[in-house]
Amino acid sequence: MNAEKLIESYVTEVAQRLPRRQRNDVAFELHALLHEELAAKAEAAGRPADPEMATELLQGFGHPTHVAARYRPPVTIIDPADGQTFLRATVIGLVVIWSLGLLQAFLAIPTANLGWLTALGYWWGGTVIPSLWWPGVLVVSFGLAAWSRRRWPERAVWQPRTREHVQGGRTGLVFAVLGILLGLAILLEPRRLLDVVWQGRAAPAAYEALTYNELFRSQQGPWILALLLSNVPLLVTALVQGRWSPALRRLQVMSSLGLCGVLIWATLGGPIFDVEASDRVTKIALVATVVFTLGTLGHQWFRRVRPAPRSPRAR
């Protein structure tokens, strides 16, 4: 194959990787460019162009796949600006999913008479492998967000906000208060939920599954309710003021840390429900709540930015 045929083969491979409307124009331009460079290379070498010289030129120019990528716009699923956020969300989500699955596997060891290796096998096949849905969901979510910003760029225009900015606005605070009050109503007596949904016709086993253990009801239960209820005045104050003041933030952090401590106490301090299955599921949910809360607080602390130091006062 002579030098001309090599160039034509190279240009054809590049053009075949491009959209049809671009192929002829790019092929003509690239063919002329390579001919010029090969002629310059032959002139510098002081000998006619041969297949070895053409092959060296084409290999130095780059693989046809990479050259074709230079002529077409890149396909970006996740914006580079979202790369760190995507990676962080992927890692955190997988760690939470794997930790909960591992906890569930270890809790099943004494009840199902499983060995450690068998439990780890169930964890690997039942939690780790299926957990790959999480990165897939994130790819789709971030891809849609990037497409939305390109489609409607006016919606992504930056707007200034203060450090006391209320996430979600006042509407979000209202829904947060209503959610806490509704959750407290259910936690006080979860069996009432069965009456609402099934109008009193639920099976007796369902009522037994949602019966609190008396020790939990008298010890940890009141503390959990009190700490959850303490968030209501904080949210109402932020709703009235329209911002989170530093004092409110500190009180919210203290309340969250106290709640995490009580939830850990409830998880390790004995049964929460009289039925073992309900108790196990509830404790897994409590551990997930603690991990999520501490992770959120840690993320907020990590992202904290100290204001610029004030200039010293004139003496």
C-alpha atoms as a printed R data frame, in Angstrom:
    type eleno elety resid chain resno       x       y      z
1   ATOM     1    CA   MET     A     1   0.000   0.000  0.000
2   ATOM     2    CA   ASN     A     2   1.574   3.276 -1.117
3   ATOM     3    CA   ALA     A     3   1.483   6.572  0.798
4   ATOM     4    CA   GLU     A     4  -1.593   7.853 -1.023
5   ATOM     5    CA   LYS     A     5  -3.604   4.723 -0.194
6   ATOM     6    CA   LEU     A     6  -2.533   4.928  3.440
7   ATOM     7    CA   ILE     A     7  -3.775   8.518  3.686
8   ATOM     8    CA   GLU     A     8  -7.066   7.621  2.005
9   ATOM     9    CA   SER     A     9  -7.570   4.657  4.358
10  ATOM    10    CA   TYR     A    10  -6.826   6.853  7.381
11  ATOM    11    CA   VAL     A    11  -9.167   9.623  6.249
12  ATOM    12    CA   THR     A    12 -11.926   7.091  5.552
13  ATOM    13    CA   GLU     A    13 -11.662   5.656  9.073
14  ATOM    14    CA   VAL     A    14 -11.908   9.139 10.556
15  ATOM    15    CA   ALA     A    15 -14.844  10.205  8.380
16  ATOM    16    CA   GLN     A    16 -16.830   7.034  9.087
17  ATOM    17    CA   ARG     A    17 -16.911   7.998 12.756
18  ATOM    18    CA   LEU     A    18 -18.557  11.357 12.010
19  ATOM    19    CA   PRO     A    19 -22.182  12.310 11.298
20  ATOM    20    CA   ARG     A    20 -23.088  11.938  7.646
21  ATOM    21    CA   ARG     A    21 -23.485  15.688  7.071
22  ATOM    22    CA   GLN     A    22 -19.861  16.281  8.155
23  ATOM    23    CA   ARG     A    23 -18.097  13.397  6.459
24  ATOM    24    CA   ASN     A    24 -17.311  14.810  3.021
25  ATOM    25    CA   ASP     A    25 -16.190  18.228  4.251
26  ATOM    26    CA   VAL     A    26 -13.981  16.776  6.987
27  ATOM    27    CA   ALA     A    27 -12.547  14.156  4.619
28  ATOM    28    CA   PHE     A    28 -11.603  16.827  2.059
29  ATOM    29    CA   GLU     A    29 -10.028  19.081  4.691
30  ATOM    30    CA   LEU     A    30  -8.153  16.263  6.449
31  ATOM    31    CA   HIS     A    31  -6.935  14.760  3.169
32  ATOM    32    CA   ALA     A    32  -5.451  18.077  2.073
33  ATOM    33    CA   LEU     A    33  -3.876  18.686  5.501
34  ATOM    34    CA   LEU     A    34  -2.181  15.276  5.599
35  ATOM    35    CA   HIS     A    35  -0.889  15.656  2.059
36  ATOM    36    CA   GLU     A    36   0.707  18.992  3.001
37  ATOM    37    CA   GLU     A    37   2.304  17.581  6.131
38  ATOM    38    CA   LEU     A    38   3.581  14.510  4.279
39  ATOM    39    CA   ALA     A    39   5.071  16.726  1.569
40  ATOM    40    CA   ALA     A    40   6.750  18.896  4.187
41  ATOM    41    CA   LYS     A    41   8.086  15.796  5.942
42  ATOM    42    CA   ALA     A    42   9.460  14.393  2.677
43  ATOM    43    CA   GLU     A    43  11.106  17.722  1.830
44  ATOM    44    CA   ALA     A    44  12.726  17.870  5.263
45  ATOM    45    CA   ALA     A    45  13.995  14.301  4.876
46  ATOM    46    CA   GLY     A    46  15.326  15.023  1.374
47  ATOM    47    CA   ARG     A    47  13.635  11.989 -0.195
48  ATOM    48    CA   PRO     A    48  10.273  11.107 -1.751
49  ATOM    49    CA   ALA     A    49   7.415  10.132  0.522
50  ATOM    50    CA   ASP     A    50   7.130   6.380  1.037
51  ATOM    51    CA   PRO     A    51   4.700   4.128  2.996
52  ATOM    52    CA   GLU     A    52   6.975   4.089  6.063
53  ATOM    53    CA   MET     A    53   7.066   7.900  6.182
54  ATOM    54    CA   ALA     A    54   3.278   8.110  5.699
55  ATOM    55    CA   THR     A    55   2.664   5.509  8.422
56  ATOM    56    CA   GLU     A    56   4.896   7.419 10.852
57  ATOM    57    CA   LEU     A    57   3.033  10.651 10.053
58  ATOM    58    CA   LEU     A    58  -0.393   9.111 10.508
59  ATOM    59    CA   GLN     A    59   0.539   7.365 13.751
60  ATOM    60    CA   GLY     A    60   1.871  10.645 15.100
61  ATOM    61    CA   PHE     A    61  -1.304  12.449 14.031
62  ATOM    62    CA   GLY     A    62  -3.373  10.240 16.332
63  ATOM    63    CA   HIS     A    63  -5.745   7.311 16.283
64  ATOM    64    CA   PRO     A    64  -8.733   7.827 13.935
65  ATOM    65    CA   THR     A    65 -11.117   7.611 16.901
66  ATOM    66    CA   HIS     A    66  -9.361  10.493 18.668
67  ATOM    67    CA   VAL     A    67  -9.077  12.550 15.492
68  ATOM    68    CA   ALA     A    68 -12.803  12.133 14.799
69  ATOM    69    CA   ALA     A    69 -13.540  13.344 18.319
70  ATOM    70    CA   ARG     A    70 -11.827  16.642 17.475
71  ATOM    71    CA   TYR     A    71 -14.329  17.295 14.686
72  ATOM    72    CA   ARG     A    72 -17.528  16.623 16.586
73  ATOM    73    CA   PRO     A    73 -18.899  18.216 19.754
74  ATOM    74    CA   PRO     A    74 -18.223  16.094 22.844
75  ATOM    75    CA   VAL     A    75 -21.103  14.200 24.404
76  ATOM    76    CA   THR     A    76 -21.228  15.345 28.021
77  ATOM    77    CA   ILE     A    77 -23.532  13.395 30.314
78  ATOM    78    CA   ILE     A    78 -22.255  14.921 33.555
79  ATOM    79    CA   ASP     A    79 -20.986  18.502 33.486
80  ATOM    80    CA   PRO     A    80 -17.365  18.832 34.662
81  ATOM    81    CA   ALA     A    81 -18.618  21.272 37.312
82  ATOM    82    CA   ASP     A    82 -20.742  18.446 38.773
83  ATOM    83    CA   GLY     A    83 -17.934  15.881 38.766
84  ATOM    84    CA   GLN     A    84 -16.916  16.201 42.421
85  ATOM    85    CA   THR     A    85 -20.540  16.299 43.585
86  ATOM    86    CA   PHE     A    86 -21.350  13.198 41.538
87  ATOM    87    CA   LEU     A    87 -18.349  11.307 42.931
88  ATOM    88    CA   ARG     A    88 -19.156  12.336 46.500
89  ATOM    89    CA   ALA     A    89 -22.824  11.332 46.170
90  ATOM    90    CA   THR     A    90 -21.828   7.992 44.633
91  ATOM    91    CA   VAL     A    91 -19.375   7.136 47.397
92  ATOM    92    CA   ILE     A    92 -21.648   8.255 50.232
93  ATOM    93    CA   GLY     A    93 -24.663   6.424 48.804
94  ATOM    94    CA   LEU     A    94 -22.740   3.177 48.292
95  ATOM    95    CA   VAL     A    95 -21.218   3.345 51.770
96  ATOM    96    CA   VAL     A    96 -24.665   3.811 53.333
97  ATOM    97    CA   ILE     A    97 -26.217   0.990 51.262
98  ATOM    98    CA   TRP     A    98 -23.349  -1.410 51.961
99  ATOM    99    CA   SER     A    99 -23.267  -0.560 55.681
100 ATOM   100    CA   LEU     A   100 -26.997  -1.161 56.110
101 ATOM   101    CA   GLY     A   101 -26.774  -4.426 54.172
102 ATOM   102    CA   LEU     A   102 -23.807  -5.551 56.276
103 ATOM   103    CA   LEU     A   103 -25.675  -4.688 59.474
104 ATOM   104    CA   GLN     A   104 -28.705  -6.638 58.293
105 ATOM   105    CA   ALA     A   105 -26.517  -9.640 57.409
106 ATOM   106    CA   PHE     A   106 -24.844  -9.634 60.818
107 ATOM   107    CA   LEU     A   107 -28.166  -9.277 62.624
108 ATOM   108    CA   ALA     A   108 -29.386 -12.365 60.755
109 ATOM   109    CA   ILE     A   109 -26.450 -14.514 61.936
110 ATOM   110    CA   PRO     A   110 -27.914 -15.568 65.311
111 ATOM   111    CA   THR     A   111 -31.499 -15.920 64.064
112 ATOM   112    CA   ALA     A   112 -30.783 -17.872 60.864
113 ATOM   113    CA   ASN     A   113 -27.786 -19.836 62.225
114 ATOM   114    CA   LEU     A   114 -25.490 -18.443 59.536
115 ATOM   115    CA   GLY     A   115 -21.712 -18.459 59.557
116 ATOM   116    CA   TRP     A   116 -19.675 -15.322 59.067
117 ATOM   117    CA   LEU     A   117 -18.569 -16.294 55.559
118 ATOM   118    CA   THR     A   118 -22.124 -17.231 54.580
119 ATOM   119    CA   ALA     A   119 -23.428 -13.902 55.881
120 ATOM   120    CA   LEU     A   120 -20.738 -12.057 53.913
121 ATOM   121    CA   GLY     A   121 -21.716 -14.028 50.818
122 ATOM   122    CA   TYR     A   122 -25.347 -13.019 51.241
123 ATOM   123    CA   TRP     A   123 -24.213  -9.430 51.757
124 ATOM   124    CA   TRP     A   124 -22.088  -9.468 48.600
125 ATOM   125    CA   GLY     A   125 -24.773 -11.015 46.410
126 ATOM   126    CA   GLY     A   126 -27.777  -9.328 48.003
127 ATOM   127    CA   THR     A   127 -26.423  -5.837 48.700
128 ATOM   128    CA   VAL     A   128 -23.126  -4.964 47.007
129 ATOM   129    CA   ILE     A   129 -23.919  -6.202 43.489
130 ATOM   130    CA   PRO     A   130 -27.528  -4.846 43.398
131 ATOM   131    CA   SER     A   131 -26.318  -1.514 44.829
132 ATOM   132    CA   LEU     A   132 -24.956  -0.570 41.408
133 ATOM   133    CA   TRP     A   133 -28.412   0.851 40.693
134 ATOM   134    CA   TRP     A   134 -27.365   3.871 42.768
135 ATOM   135    CA   PRO     A   135 -24.599   5.139 40.414
136 ATOM   136    CA   GLY     A   136 -26.978   4.524 37.499
137 ATOM   137    CA   VAL     A   137 -29.659   6.678 39.103
138 ATOM   138    CA   LEU     A   138 -27.095   9.412 39.749
139 ATOM   139    CA   VAL     A   139 -25.867   9.339 36.141
140 ATOM   140    CA   VAL     A   140 -29.425   9.771 34.872
141 ATOM   141    CA   SER     A   141 -30.189  12.510 37.422
142 ATOM   142    CA   PHE     A   142 -27.019  14.509 36.772
143 ATOM   143    CA   GLY     A   143 -27.433  14.008 33.030
144 ATOM   144    CA   LEU     A   144 -30.953  15.407 33.120
145 ATOM   145    CA   ALA     A   145 -29.768  18.334 35.245
146 ATOM   146    CA   ALA     A   146 -26.980  19.121 32.762
147 ATOM   147    CA   TRP     A   147 -29.384  18.891 29.818
148 ATOM   148    CA   SER     A   148 -31.841  21.173 31.619
149 ATOM   149    CA   ARG     A   149 -29.148  23.804 32.209
150 ATOM   150    CA   ARG     A   150 -28.147  23.719 28.542
151 ATOM   151    CA   ARG     A   151 -31.782  23.819 27.396
152 ATOM   152    CA   TRP     A   152 -32.868  26.637 29.729
153 ATOM   153    CA   PRO     A   153 -29.691  28.537 30.680
154 ATOM   154    CA   GLU     A   154 -31.674  31.406 32.184
155 ATOM   155    CA   ARG     A   155 -32.768  29.127 35.023
156 ATOM   156    CA   ALA     A   156 -29.158  28.495 36.030
157 ATOM   157    CA   VAL     A   157 -28.221  32.151 36.406
158 ATOM   158    CA   TRP     A   158 -26.473  32.703 39.728
159 ATOM   159    CA   GLN     A   159 -28.328  34.694 42.363
160 ATOM   160    CA   PRO     A   160 -26.663  36.030 45.515
161 ATOM   161    CA   ARG     A   161 -27.745  34.615 48.857
162 ATOM   162    CA   THR     A   162 -26.590  35.001 52.419
163 ATOM   163    CA   ARG     A   163 -25.211  32.335 54.711
164 ATOM   164    CA   GLU     A   164 -28.488  32.434 56.602
165 ATOM   165    CA   HIS     A   165 -30.370  31.470 53.428
166 ATOM   166    CA   VAL     A   166 -33.373  29.197 54.081
167 ATOM   167    CA   GLN     A   167 -33.125  26.144 51.848
168 ATOM   168    CA   GLY     A   168 -36.479  25.627 50.153
169 ATOM   169    CA   GLY     A   169 -37.802  28.984 51.324
170 ATOM   170    CA   ARG     A   170 -40.642  29.503 53.754
171 ATOM   171    CA   THR     A   171 -42.732  26.892 51.954
172 ATOM   172    CA   GLY     A   172 -40.105  24.268 52.723
173 ATOM   173    CA   LEU     A   173 -40.138  25.241 56.402
174 ATOM   174    CA   VAL     A   174 -43.918  24.935 56.550
175 ATOM   175    CA   PHE     A   175 -43.786  21.444 55.073
176 ATOM   176    CA   ALA     A   176 -40.977  20.522 57.474
177 ATOM   177    CA   VAL     A   177 -43.075  21.564 60.499
178 ATOM   178    CA   LEU     A   178 -46.116  19.697 59.208
179 ATOM   179    CA   GLY     A   179 -43.971  16.632 58.494
180 ATOM   180    CA   ILE     A   180 -42.549  16.596 62.021
181 ATOM   181    CA   LEU     A   181 -45.989  16.966 63.610
182 ATOM   182    CA   LEU     A   182 -47.431  14.205 61.420
183 ATOM   183    CA   GLY     A   183 -44.467  11.967 62.182
184 ATOM   184    CA   LEU     A   184 -44.871  12.569 65.918
185 ATOM   185    CA   ALA     A   185 -48.546  11.650 65.712
186 ATOM   186    CA   ILE     A   186 -47.622   8.344 64.074
187 ATOM   187    CA   LEU     A   187 -44.734   7.638 66.452
188 ATOM   188    CA   LEU     A   188 -46.907   8.207 69.529
189 ATOM   189    CA   GLU     A   189 -49.156   5.331 68.525
190 ATOM   190    CA   PRO     A   190 -48.203   3.651 65.208
191 ATOM   191    CA   ARG     A   191 -51.148   1.255 65.475
192 ATOM   192    CA   ARG     A   192 -53.478   4.153 64.708
193 ATOM   193    CA   LEU     A   193 -52.047   4.143 61.204
194 ATOM   194    CA   LEU     A   194 -53.525   0.693 60.718
195 ATOM   195    CA   ASP     A   195 -56.936   2.005 61.762
196 ATOM   196    CA   VAL     A   196 -56.653   4.866 59.267
197 ATOM   197    CA   VAL     A   197 -55.515   2.718 56.355
198 ATOM   198    CA   TRP     A   198 -57.560  -0.428 56.956
199 ATOM   199    CA   GLN     A   199 -60.355   1.173 59.002
200 ATOM   200    CA   GLY     A   200 -59.872  -1.184 61.940
201 ATOM   201    CA   ARG     A   201 -59.890  -4.355 59.840
202 ATOM   202    CA   ALA     A   202 -56.132  -5.034 59.934
203 ATOM   203    CA   ALA     A   203 -54.943  -8.452 61.089
204 ATOM   204    CA   PRO     A   204 -54.144  -8.861 64.806
205 ATOM   205    CA   ALA     A   205 -50.558  -9.742 63.886
206 ATOM   206    CA   ALA     A   206 -50.166  -6.284 62.357
207 ATOM   207    CA   TYR     A   207 -51.194  -4.631 65.621
208 ATOM   208    CA   GLU     A   208 -48.771  -6.858 67.534
209 ATOM   209    CA   ALA     A   209 -45.957  -5.929 65.151
210 ATOM   210    CA   LEU     A   210 -46.479  -2.218 65.935
211 ATOM   211    CA   THR     A   211 -46.690  -2.570 69.730
212 ATOM   212    CA   TYR     A   212 -43.890  -0.782 71.579
213 ATOM   213    CA   ASN     A   213 -41.880  -2.545 74.223
214 ATOM   214    CA   GLU     A   214 -42.769  -1.105 77.623
215 ATOM   215    CA   LEU     A   215 -39.125  -0.492 78.560
216 ATOM   216    CA   PHE     A   216 -38.578   1.544 75.397
217 ATOM   217    CA   ARG     A   217 -41.843   3.426 75.936
218 ATOM   218    CA   SER     A   218 -40.775   4.492 79.408
219 ATOM   219    CA   GLN     A   219 -37.059   5.188 78.785
220 ATOM   220    CA   GLN     A   220 -35.919   6.177 75.288
221 ATOM   221    CA   GLY     A   221 -39.315   6.961 73.754
222 ATOM   222    CA   PRO     A   222 -39.986  10.219 75.653
223 ATOM   223    CA   TRP     A   223 -36.513  11.522 74.857
224 ATOM   224    CA   ILE     A   224 -36.942  10.833 71.146
225 ATOM   225    CA   LEU     A   225 -40.296  12.600 71.083
226 ATOM   226    CA   ALA     A   226 -38.963  15.584 73.033
227 ATOM   227    CA   LEU     A   227 -35.917  16.021 70.765
228 ATOM   228    CA   LEU     A   228 -38.031  15.733 67.624
229 ATOM   229    CA   LEU     A   229 -40.514  18.221 69.027
230 ATOM   230    CA   SER     A   230 -37.684  20.654 69.858
231 ATOM   231    CA   ASN     A   231 -37.167  21.202 66.124
232 ATOM   232    CA   VAL     A   232 -40.622  22.735 65.747
233 ATOM   233    CA   PRO     A   233 -39.900  26.050 67.565
234 ATOM   234    CA   LEU     A   234 -36.578  26.322 65.701
235 ATOM   235    CA   LEU     A   235 -38.298  25.913 62.337
236 ATOM   236    CA   VAL     A   236 -41.094  28.306 63.297
237 ATOM   237    CA   THR     A   237 -38.540  30.936 64.376
238 ATOM   238    CA   ALA     A   238 -36.658  30.568 61.090
239 ATOM   239    CA   LEU     A   239 -40.000  30.775 59.267
240 ATOM   240    CA   VAL     A   240 -40.899  34.058 60.987
241 ATOM   241    CA   GLN     A   241 -37.425  35.580 60.577
242 ATOM   242    CA   GLY     A   242 -36.994  34.280 57.035
243 ATOM   243    CA   ARG     A   243 -33.431  33.138 57.759
244 ATOM   244    CA   TRP     A   244 -31.291  30.813 59.859
245 ATOM   245    CA   SER     A   245 -29.360  32.868 62.383
246 ATOM   246    CA   PRO     A   246 -26.098  31.455 63.806
247 ATOM   247    CA   ALA     A   247 -27.832  30.834 67.153
248 ATOM   248    CA   LEU     A   248 -30.616  28.846 65.483
249 ATOM   249    CA   ARG     A   249 -28.031  26.827 63.565
250 ATOM   250    CA   ARG     A   250 -26.182  25.949 66.756
251 ATOM   251    CA   LEU     A   251 -29.391  24.911 68.497
252 ATOM   252    CA   GLN     A   252 -30.377  22.761 65.522
253 ATOM   253    CA   VAL     A   253 -26.975  21.037 65.518
254 ATOM   254    CA   MET     A   254 -27.199  20.385 69.264
255 ATOM   255    CA   SER     A   255 -30.697  18.951 68.865
256 ATOM   256    CA   SER     A   256 -29.576  16.719 65.988
257 ATOM   257    CA   LEU     A   257 -26.560  15.413 67.919
258 ATOM   258    CA   GLY     A   258 -28.727  14.748 70.967
259 ATOM   259    CA   LEU     A   259 -31.241  12.875 68.837
260 ATOM   260    CA   CYS     A   260 -28.458  10.756 67.327
261 ATOM   261    CA   GLY     A   261 -27.233   9.865 70.804
262 ATOM   262    CA   VAL     A   262 -30.710   8.801 71.943
263 ATOM   263    CA   LEU     A   263 -31.273   6.786 68.752
264 ATOM   264    CA   ILE     A   264 -28.009   4.913 69.348
265 ATOM   265    CA   TRP     A   265 -29.123   4.312 72.949
266 ATOM   266    CA   ALA     A   266 -32.451   2.967 71.690
267 ATOM   267    CA   THR     A   267 -30.725   0.692 69.167
268 ATOM   268    CA   LEU     A   268 -28.372  -0.823 71.724
269 ATOM   269    CA   GLY     A   269 -30.571  -0.567 74.829
270 ATOM   270    CA   GLY     A   270 -33.008  -3.409 74.205
271 ATOM   271    CA   PRO     A   271 -36.083  -4.119 72.080
272 ATOM   272    CA   ILE     A   272 -38.114  -1.265 70.647
273 ATOM   273    CA   PHE     A   273 -41.053  -3.393 69.469
274 ATOM   274    CA   ASP     A   274 -42.195  -6.631 71.034
275 ATOM   275    CA   VAL     A   275 -42.146  -8.476 67.687
276 ATOM   276    CA   GLU     A   276 -38.604  -9.361 66.686
277 ATOM   277    CA   ALA     A   277 -39.014  -8.698 62.943
278 ATOM   278    CA   SER     A   278 -40.422  -5.213 63.517
279 ATOM   279    CA   ASP     A   279 -37.723  -4.498 66.070
280 ATOM   280    CA   ARG     A   280 -34.942  -5.518 63.654
281 ATOM   281    CA   VAL     A   281 -36.292  -3.418 60.777
282 ATOM   282    CA   THR     A   282 -36.770  -0.406 63.066
283 ATOM   283    CA   LYS     A   283 -33.232  -0.617 64.394
284 ATOM   284    CA   ILE     A   284 -31.852  -0.741 60.851
285 ATOM   285    CA   ALA     A   285 -33.899   2.368 60.065
286 ATOM   286    CA   LEU     A   286 -32.578   4.107 63.195
287 ATOM   287    CA   VAL     A   287 -28.979   3.310 62.259
288 ATOM   288    CA   ALA     A   288 -29.631   4.686 58.771
289 ATOM   289    CA   THR     A   289 -31.086   7.845 60.311
290 ATOM   290    CA   VAL     A   290 -28.034   8.323 62.536
291 ATOM   291    CA   VAL     A   291 -25.625   7.771 59.642
292 ATOM   292    CA   PHE     A   292 -27.547  10.179 57.413
293 ATOM   293    CA   THR     A   293 -27.797  12.858 60.125
294 ATOM   294    CA   LEU     A   294 -24.138  12.668 61.105
295 ATOM   295    CA   GLY     A   295 -23.137  12.605 57.452
296 ATOM   296    CA   THR     A   296 -25.215  15.720 56.773
297 ATOM   297    CA   LEU     A   297 -23.740  17.559 59.755
298 ATOM   298    CA   GLY     A   298 -20.227  16.495 58.761
299 ATOM   299    CA   HIS     A   299 -20.812  17.658 55.202
300 ATOM   300    CA   GLN     A   300 -22.053  21.037 56.432
301 ATOM   301    CA   TRP     A   301 -19.029  21.390 58.694
302 ATOM   302    CA   PHE     A   302 -16.653  20.375 55.897
303 ATOM   303    CA   ARG     A   303 -18.178  22.916 53.515
304 ATOM   304    CA   ARG     A   304 -18.037  25.696 56.077
305 ATOM   305    CA   VAL     A   305 -16.141  28.741 54.872
306 ATOM   306    CA   ARG     A   306 -14.633  31.146 57.369
307 ATOM   307    CA   PRO     A   307 -15.265  34.805 56.543
308 ATOM   308    CA   ALA     A   308 -12.327  36.985 55.659
309 ATOM   309    CA   PRO     A   309 -10.526  38.259 58.756
310 ATOM   310    CA   ARG     A   310 -11.566  41.688 59.815
311 ATOM   311    CA   SER     A   311  -9.088  44.472 59.598
312 ATOM   312    CA   PRO     A   312  -7.613  45.394 62.962
313 ATOM   313    CA   ARG     A   313  -9.244  48.340 64.654
314 ATOM   314    CA   ALA     A   314  -7.357  51.566 64.655
315 ATOM   315    CA   ARG     A   315  -5.823  52.280 68.020
